[in-house]
Coordinates of C-alpha atoms in Angstrom, one line a residue:
X157 CA 31.5 42.1 45.3
X158 CA 29.5 44.8 43.6
X159 CA 27.3 46.7 45.9
X160 CA 23.9 45.9 44.4
X161 CA 21.8 47.4 47.2
X162 CA 21.6 50.9 45.8
X163 CA 21.3 50.0 42.1
X164 CA 17.5 49.7 42.2
X165 CA 15.5 52.3 44.1
X166 CA 11.7 53.0 44.5
X167 CA 10.4 55.5 42.1
X168 CA 9.3 58.6 44.0
X169 CA 9.3 60.9 41.1
X170 CA 13.0 61.9 41.4
X171 CA 14.9 63.1 38.4
X172 CA 15.9 60.4 36.0
X173 CA 16.8 59.7 32.4
X174 CA 14.2 57.8 30.4
X175 CA 14.8 54.4 28.9
X176 CA 12.0 53.9 26.3
X177 CA 11.0 50.2 26.0
X178 CA 9.8 49.3 22.5
X179 CA 8.3 45.9 21.6
X180 CA 9.8 44.3 18.5
X181 CA 6.4 44.1 17.0
X182 CA 5.8 47.8 17.4
X183 CA 9.1 49.1 16.2
X184 CA 8.0 50.1 12.7
X185 CA 5.2 52.3 14.0
X186 CA 7.5 53.8 16.6
X187 CA 10.2 54.6 14.1
X188 CA 7.7 56.1 11.7
X189 CA 6.5 58.5 14.4
X190 CA 9.9 59.8 15.3
X191 CA 11.3 63.2 14.1
X192 CA 13.9 62.9 11.3
X193 CA 16.9 63.6 13.5
X194 CA 15.9 60.8 15.8
X195 CA 15.4 58.4 12.9
X196 CA 18.8 59.4 11.5
X197 CA 20.5 58.8 14.9
X198 CA 18.7 55.5 15.3
X199 CA 19.8 54.3 11.9
X200 CA 23.4 55.4 12.5
X201 CA 23.4 53.2 15.6
X202 CA 21.9 50.2 13.7
X203 CA 18.8 50.4 15.8
X204 CA 16.9 48.3 13.3
X205 CA 14.1 46.6 15.2
X206 CA 15.7 43.5 16.6
X207 CA 15.1 42.5 20.1
X208 CA 18.1 43.6 22.1
X209 CA 18.9 46.7 19.9
X210 CA 19.9 49.6 22.0
X211 CA 20.4 53.3 21.2
X212 CA 21.1 56.7 22.8
X213 CA 18.9 59.3 21.3
X214 CA 18.8 63.1 21.5
X215 CA 15.5 64.6 22.5
X216 CA 14.7 67.5 20.0
X217 CA 14.3 71.0 21.4
X218 CA 16.8 70.8 24.2
X219 CA 20.0 69.2 25.6
X220 CA 18.4 66.1 27.1
X221 CA 18.7 62.6 25.8
X222 CA 17.1 59.3 26.3
X223 CA 17.9 55.6 25.8
X224 CA 15.8 53.3 23.7
X225 CA 15.7 49.5 23.9
X226 CA 13.9 46.9 21.8
X227 CA 12.5 43.9 23.6
X228 CA 10.5 40.9 22.5
X229 CA 7.4 42.0 24.5
X230 CA 7.2 45.2 26.5
X231 CA 4.2 43.9 28.3
X232 CA 6.3 41.3 30.1
X233 CA 10.0 41.9 30.4
X234 CA 12.2 38.9 30.7
X235 CA 15.1 38.4 33.2
X236 CA 17.8 39.6 30.8
X237 CA 15.8 42.3 28.9
X238 CA 17.6 45.2 30.6
X239 CA 21.0 43.7 30.9
X240 CA 22.4 45.3 27.8
X241 CA 21.2 48.7 28.8
X242 CA 22.8 48.3 32.3
X243 CA 26.1 47.4 30.6
X244 CA 26.0 50.2 28.1
X245 CA 24.6 53.3 29.8
X246 CA 26.7 55.9 31.5
X247 CA 26.6 56.5 35.2
X248 CA 23.2 57.9 36.3
X249 CA 19.7 57.3 37.4
X250 CA 17.1 55.9 34.9
X251 CA 13.4 55.2 34.6
X252 CA 11.6 52.9 32.2
X253 CA 8.8 54.2 30.0
X254 CA 6.5 51.8 28.2
X255 CA 7.1 48.9 30.5
X256 CA 7.3 47.7 34.2
X257 CA 10.6 46.5 35.5
X258 CA 9.2 43.0 36.5
X259 CA 11.7 40.1 36.3
X260 CA 14.2 42.3 34.4
X261 CA 15.5 43.8 37.7
X262 CA 18.0 40.9 37.9
X263 CA 19.5 41.5 34.5
X264 CA 19.9 45.2 35.4
X265 CA 21.9 44.3 38.4
X266 CA 24.0 41.6 36.9
X267 CA 24.7 43.8 33.8
X268 CA 26.9 45.7 36.2
X269 CA 28.9 42.7 37.5
X270 CA 32.6 42.9 36.7
X271 CA 35.5 40.8 37.9
X272 CA 38.4 43.3 38.2
X273 CA 40.4 41.9 41.1
X274 CA 43.5 41.4 39.0
X275 CA 43.4 44.5 36.8
X276 CA 45.9 47.2 37.5
X277 CA 43.3 49.7 36.4
X278 CA 39.6 48.9 37.0
X279 CA 37.3 49.1 34.0
X280 CA 34.3 49.6 36.3
X281 CA 31.9 52.4 35.4
X282 CA 29.9 54.4 38.0
X283 CA 26.6 52.9 39.1
X284 CA 23.6 52.9 36.9
X285 CA 20.6 53.2 39.2
X286 CA 17.1 52.1 38.0
X287 CA 13.9 53.4 39.5
X288 CA 11.0 51.0 39.9
X289 CA 7.3 51.3 40.8
X290 CA 7.5 47.7 42.1
X291 CA 9.6 48.2 45.3
X292 CA 8.5 44.8 46.7
X293 CA 10.7 43.1 44.1
X294 CA 13.9 44.9 45.1
X295 CA 15.1 42.8 48.0
X296 CA 14.7 39.5 46.3
X297 CA 16.4 40.8 43.1
X298 CA 19.4 42.1 45.1
X299 CA 19.8 38.8 47.0
X300 CA 19.7 36.8 43.7
X301 CA 22.3 39.1 42.2
X302 CA 24.6 38.9 45.3
X303 CA 24.3 35.1 45.2
X304 CA 25.2 35.0 41.5
X305 CA 28.1 37.4 42.1
X306 CA 29.4 35.1 44.8
X307 CA 29.4 32.1 42.5
X308 CA 31.0 34.0 39.7
X309 CA 33.7 35.6 41.8
X310 CA 34.7 32.4 43.6
X311 CA 34.9 30.5 40.3
X312 CA 36.8 33.3 38.5
X313 CA 39.6 33.4 41.2
X314 CA 42.7 31.4 40.3
X315 CA 43.4 28.3 42.4
X316 CA 46.6 29.9 43.6
X317 CA 44.4 32.4 45.6
X318 CA 41.5 30.1 46.4
X319 CA 42.3 26.9 48.2
X320 CA 40.4 24.8 50.7
X321 CA 41.2 27.3 53.4
X322 CA 39.5 30.1 51.4
X323 CA 36.4 28.0 51.0
X324 CA 36.5 27.4 54.7
X325 CA 36.8 31.1 55.3
X326 CA 33.8 31.8 53.1
X327 CA 31.7 29.3 55.1
X328 CA 33.0 30.9 58.3
X329 CA 31.8 34.3 57.0
X330 CA 28.3 32.8 56.4
X331 CA 28.2 31.2 59.8
X332 CA 29.2 34.4 61.6
X333 CA 26.8 36.6 59.6
X334 CA 23.8 34.3 60.1
X335 CA 24.5 32.8 63.5
X336 CA 25.2 29.3 62.2
X337 CA 27.6 26.7 63.6
X338 CA 30.7 25.8 61.6
X339 CA 32.6 22.5 61.9
X340 CA 35.6 21.5 59.9
X341 CA 37.1 18.0 59.7
X342 CA 40.7 17.6 58.5
X343 CA 43.9 15.8 59.3
X344 CA 43.7 12.4 61.1
X345 CA 40.0 12.8 61.7
X346 CA 39.4 13.3 57.9
X347 CA 41.6 10.3 57.1
X348 CA 39.7 8.0 59.4
X349 CA 36.2 9.4 59.1
X350 CA 36.1 10.4 55.4
X351 CA 38.6 8.1 53.6
X352 CA 37.6 9.1 50.1
X353 CA 37.9 12.8 50.7
X354 CA 41.3 12.2 52.3
X355 CA 42.4 9.9 49.5
X356 CA 41.7 12.4 46.7
X357 CA 43.3 15.3 48.6
X358 CA 46.2 13.7 50.3
X359 CA 48.8 14.6 47.7
X360 CA 48.2 18.3 48.1
X361 CA 50.6 20.6 49.9
X362 CA 50.0 21.3 53.6
X363 CA 48.4 24.7 53.0
X364 CA 45.9 23.0 50.6
X365 CA 45.1 20.2 52.9
X366 CA 41.8 18.5 52.3
X367 CA 38.8 19.0 54.6
X368 CA 35.1 18.6 55.0
X369 CA 33.4 21.9 55.8
X370 CA 30.0 21.8 57.5
X371 CA 27.6 24.6 58.5
X372 CA 24.5 24.1 60.5
X373 CA 21.7 26.7 60.7
X374 CA 18.1 27.0 61.6
X375 CA 15.5 25.6 64.1
X376 CA 16.0 21.9 64.8
X377 CA 12.3 21.5 64.7
X378 CA 12.1 22.4 61.0
X379 CA 12.6 20.0 58.1
X380 CA 16.2 19.0 57.6
X381 CA 17.8 19.7 54.2
X382 CA 21.4 19.2 53.1
X383 CA 23.1 21.3 50.5
X384 CA 26.3 19.6 49.2
X385 CA 29.0 21.1 47.1
X386 CA 32.0 19.6 45.3
X387 CA 35.0 21.8 46.2
X388 CA 37.9 20.6 44.1
X389 CA 39.9 23.9 44.0
X390 CA 42.1 22.6 41.2
X391 CA 41.9 19.3 39.3
X392 CA 45.0 18.1 37.6
X393 CA 43.4 14.7 37.1
X394 CA 45.8 13.2 39.6
X395 CA 47.9 10.4 38.2
X396 CA 45.3 10.0 35.4
X397 CA 46.5 13.4 34.4
X398 CA 44.5 15.7 32.2
X399 CA 46.0 17.3 29.1
X400 CA 47.1 21.0 29.2
X401 CA 43.9 22.0 27.5
X402 CA 41.8 19.9 29.8
X403 CA 43.5 21.4 32.9
X404 CA 43.3 25.1 31.8
X405 CA 39.9 25.8 33.3
X406 CA 40.2 23.4 36.3
X407 CA 40.2 26.4 38.7
X408 CA 36.4 26.2 38.2
X409 CA 36.2 22.6 39.6
X410 CA 35.1 24.1 42.9
X411 CA 32.0 25.5 41.2
X412 CA 29.7 23.1 43.0
X413 CA 31.0 24.4 46.3
X414 CA 30.4 28.0 45.1
X415 CA 26.8 27.2 44.3
X416 CA 26.3 25.4 47.6
X417 CA 27.7 28.4 49.6
X418 CA 25.6 30.9 47.6
X419 CA 22.4 28.8 48.0
X420 CA 23.0 28.5 51.7
X421 CA 23.3 32.2 52.0
X422 CA 20.1 32.7 50.1
X423 CA 18.3 30.3 52.4
X424 CA 19.6 32.0 55.5
X425 CA 18.9 35.6 54.3
X426 CA 15.3 34.6 53.5
X427 CA 14.9 32.8 56.8
X428 CA 13.4 29.8 55.1
X429 CA 11.9 27.5 57.8
X430 CA 14.4 24.6 57.4
X431 CA 17.2 23.1 59.4
X432 CA 20.1 23.7 56.9
X433 CA 23.1 21.4 56.7
X434 CA 25.7 22.8 54.3
X435 CA 28.5 20.4 53.4
X436 CA 31.5 21.2 51.2
X437 CA 34.2 18.7 50.5
X438 CA 37.3 20.9 49.7
X439 CA 40.4 19.3 48.1
X440 CA 43.0 19.8 45.5
X441 CA 43.6 16.8 43.2
X442 CA 47.3 16.8 42.8
X443 CA 50.1 14.7 41.3
X444 CA 52.7 13.8 44.0
X445 CA 54.4 10.8 45.5
X446 CA 51.5 10.2 47.9
X447 CA 48.8 10.5 45.3
X448 CA 45.9 8.2 44.9
X449 CA 46.7 5.5 42.3
X450 CA 44.6 3.7 39.7
X451 CA 43.9 0.3 41.1
X452 CA 43.9 1.4 44.7
X453 CA 40.9 0.4 46.8
X454 CA 39.5 2.7 49.4
X455 CA 36.8 1.8 52.0
X456 CA 34.4 4.7 52.0
X457 CA 32.7 6.2 55.1
X458 CA 29.6 4.2 54.2
X459 CA 31.6 1.0 54.2
X460 CA 31.5 0.5 50.5
X461 CA 34.9 -0.5 49.0
X462 CA 35.7 1.5 45.9
X463 CA 38.3 0.5 43.3
X464 CA 39.9 3.5 41.6
X465 CA 39.8 3.0 37.9
X466 CA 40.5 6.7 37.1
X467 CA 41.9 9.3 39.5
X468 CA 40.3 12.0 37.3
X469 CA 36.9 10.7 38.4
X470 CA 37.6 12.3 41.8
X471 CA 34.5 14.5 42.3
X472 CA 32.2 11.6 42.8
X473 CA 34.6 10.1 45.4
X474 CA 34.6 13.2 47.7
X475 CA 30.8 13.6 47.2
X476 CA 30.2 9.9 48.2
X477 CA 31.6 10.5 51.7
X478 CA 29.9 13.8 52.0
X479 CA 26.5 12.4 50.9
X480 CA 27.0 9.6 53.5
X481 CA 27.4 12.2 56.2
X482 CA 24.3 14.1 55.1
X483 CA 22.3 10.8 55.2
X484 CA 23.6 9.9 58.7
X485 CA 22.4 13.3 59.9
X486 CA 18.9 12.5 58.8
X487 CA 18.5 14.9 55.9
X488 CA 15.0 14.5 54.3
X489 CA 16.2 16.3 51.1
X490 CA 19.7 16.4 49.7
X491 CA 20.7 18.7 46.8
X492 CA 24.2 18.5 45.5
X493 CA 26.0 20.7 43.0
X494 CA 29.1 19.5 41.1
X495 CA 31.1 20.3 38.0
X496 CA 31.3 16.5 37.6
X497 CA 31.5 15.2 34.1
X498 CA 32.5 16.3 30.6
X499 CA 29.9 13.9 29.4
X500 CA 27.2 16.2 30.7
X501 CA 28.6 19.0 28.6
X502 CA 28.8 16.8 25.5
X503 CA 25.2 15.9 26.0
X504 CA 23.7 19.3 27.0
X505 CA 26.3 22.0 26.3
X506 CA 27.4 24.7 28.7
X507 CA 24.1 26.3 29.6
X508 CA 22.0 23.3 30.8
X509 CA 22.9 21.6 34.1
X510 CA 22.2 17.9 34.0
X511 CA 19.6 17.0 36.6
X512 CA 19.5 13.6 38.2
X513 CA 16.7 13.0 40.7
X514 CA 15.4 9.9 42.5
X515 CA 11.9 11.4 43.0
X516 CA 9.6 12.4 40.2
X517 CA 7.7 15.0 42.2
X518 CA 11.0 16.7 43.2
X519 CA 12.2 16.5 39.6
X520 CA 9.1 18.2 38.3
X521 CA 9.3 20.9 40.9
X522 CA 12.9 21.7 40.1
X523 CA 12.2 21.8 36.3
X524 CA 9.2 24.1 36.8
X525 CA 11.2 26.3 39.1
X526 CA 14.0 26.6 36.5
X527 CA 11.5 27.6 33.8
X528 CA 10.0 30.3 36.0
X529 CA 13.3 32.0 36.7
X530 CA 15.0 31.6 33.4
X531 CA 17.5 29.1 35.0
X532 CA 16.8 26.0 33.0
X533 CA 17.6 22.4 34.0
X534 CA 17.4 19.2 32.0
X535 CA 16.5 15.9 33.6
X536 CA 18.7 12.9 32.8
X537 CA 17.9 9.3 33.7
X538 CA 19.3 7.3 36.6
X539 CA 19.3 4.4 34.2
X540 CA 19.8 1.3 36.5
X541 CA 20.7 -1.1 33.6
X542 CA 24.0 0.9 33.3
X543 CA 24.9 0.2 36.9
X544 CA 26.9 -2.9 35.9
X545 CA 29.3 -0.6 34.1
X546 CA 30.6 0.3 37.6
X547 CA 31.3 -3.4 38.5
X548 CA 34.7 -4.2 39.9
X549 CA 36.4 -7.6 39.8
X550 CA 37.7 -7.3 43.4
X551 CA 35.7 -4.6 45.2
X552 CA 32.2 -3.5 45.8
X553 CA 32.3 -0.9 43.0
X554 CA 34.6 0.9 40.7
X555 CA 34.6 4.7 40.6
X556 CA 34.3 5.0 36.8
X557 CA 32.2 3.3 34.2
X558 CA 34.1 3.5 30.9
X559 CA 33.5 5.6 27.9
X560 CA 29.7 5.3 27.6
X561 CA 27.1 7.4 29.5
X562 CA 29.6 9.1 31.7
X563 CA 27.3 11.5 33.4
X564 CA 24.8 8.8 34.1
X565 CA 27.3 6.3 35.6
X566 CA 28.7 9.1 37.7
X567 CA 25.3 9.8 39.1
X568 CA 24.6 6.1 39.6
X569 CA 27.9 5.8 41.6
X570 CA 26.7 8.6 43.9
X571 CA 23.3 7.1 44.2
X572 CA 24.9 4.1 46.0
X573 CA 25.4 6.4 48.9
X574 CA 21.8 7.8 49.2
X575 CA 19.0 5.4 50.3
X576 CA 15.9 5.4 48.2
X577 CA 13.8 6.9 51.0
X578 CA 15.9 10.1 51.0
X579 CA 14.9 12.6 48.3
X580 CA 18.0 13.5 46.3
X581 CA 18.8 15.8 43.4
X582 CA 22.2 16.0 41.8
X583 CA 23.1 18.9 39.5
X584 CA 26.0 18.3 37.1
X585 CA 26.7 21.9 36.3
X586 CA 29.4 23.6 34.2
X587 CA 29.7 26.8 36.4
X588 CA 31.3 28.6 33.4
X589 CA 30.1 30.7 30.5
X590 CA 32.4 30.3 27.5
X591 CA 30.9 33.2 25.6
X592 CA 29.4 36.5 26.9
X593 CA 25.8 37.5 26.7
X594 CA 24.2 40.6 28.1
X595 CA 24.4 40.4 31.9
X596 CA 26.3 37.2 31.6
X597 CA 30.0 37.8 31.0
X598 CA 32.5 35.1 30.0
X599 CA 33.7 33.3 33.0
X600 CA 32.3 31.8 36.2
X601 CA 28.6 31.5 36.2
X602 CA 25.7 30.3 38.5
X603 CA 23.8 27.6 36.6
X604 CA 21.0 25.9 38.5
X605 CA 21.4 28.1 41.6
X606 CA 18.2 30.2 41.1
X607 CA 16.2 27.2 40.0
X608 CA 16.9 25.3 43.2
X609 CA 16.3 28.4 45.4
X610 CA 13.0 29.0 43.7
X611 CA 12.0 25.4 44.4
X612 CA 13.0 25.6 48.1
X613 CA 11.3 28.9 48.7
X614 CA 8.1 27.4 47.4
X615 CA 8.5 24.1 49.2
X616 CA 9.3 25.7 52.5
X617 CA 7.5 29.1 52.4
X618 CA 8.0 31.7 55.1
X619 CA 4.8 32.1 57.0

């Protein structure tokens, strides 16, 4: 993980190179007021007045230089306003002129994220340190960057190096660092206690054996919340096998678990007054002689008999048993993250997690939180008339609902395991960025993480 803790420092007047922030609206006046050498250098670098344009400019009369960056509005920098500068600048210490750092601290930090674990020669540059006159913002920005880094890095690692045991080790790290209690269920206890998790993961090799990972933290007197993550470390589709193209990115099918782990760490670092129950169902969905078959019927932990129509609809199965455990343990709020359906991506694309919520007030709070931190969500309907798509001829329910409304029927299946009185939010997230943007490289990505944390930090404020 990148060490973000020293990349933003309080401005005490120390030596630093300037980054001049220019509003798009004021570019023409700025350009007209520059000496001709500066205008020539700006033009040569295609510094034309578009938001995001960036240039290195020599300061006439000496050997010093400065950077210039055009933003939509210098009066209020957005989260990603400084990301391009953080990516492009050489090692050094910098200070903004013409703007306050504000929300853009996060983009400065994440502009320096790189995943270089598998490069023989690292492409990492030296640190770019930003000075700020708002030191009160530093700690939260660093925590958000660290959490995003954790999601990205876990998702980026190949499944050959990140199995259920590595997810367990990550939970163990959190438990040790924050004095939580870890409990892991596997083997016979998993088979009898969590039949759907066992059924999905039973074809994996012994060193990728399925398990339910639970972490408990916080004062038992505080409101109990559950954070649930889908941890399919690799998804072949099982016997309903994916195509080669469909399988290529399936190392990221544990993205829900990565989000859950990162959110749990944010909660614990901030000491939110909650009783946290983190649950991660960790499996590999393999093809082998003992694999789950289409047509099999499995009795879930909740006692609901599930007919398997499609072994590639496995995420909802492992989440069903996990949600049942969270309900048993009296969670008043459950939030689950899952890279669950391609249908959600068809509907909303890669950037917008599909949000399914059984409580309007909770939904509104999450949507508002996402807008506030530039981590948008989009609410989708738990449309009950589609529930009959999950009907089975011989069991209580099927696990898949056919070709229509795939994201909705997946959510409706999971809702069977959450009573109406328990507030529940399900985020069907992509956990991947197919094309790079400043501060957001191609690869694993946290989508919905900051929105949910923002909501929780407001719903359960530290007194």
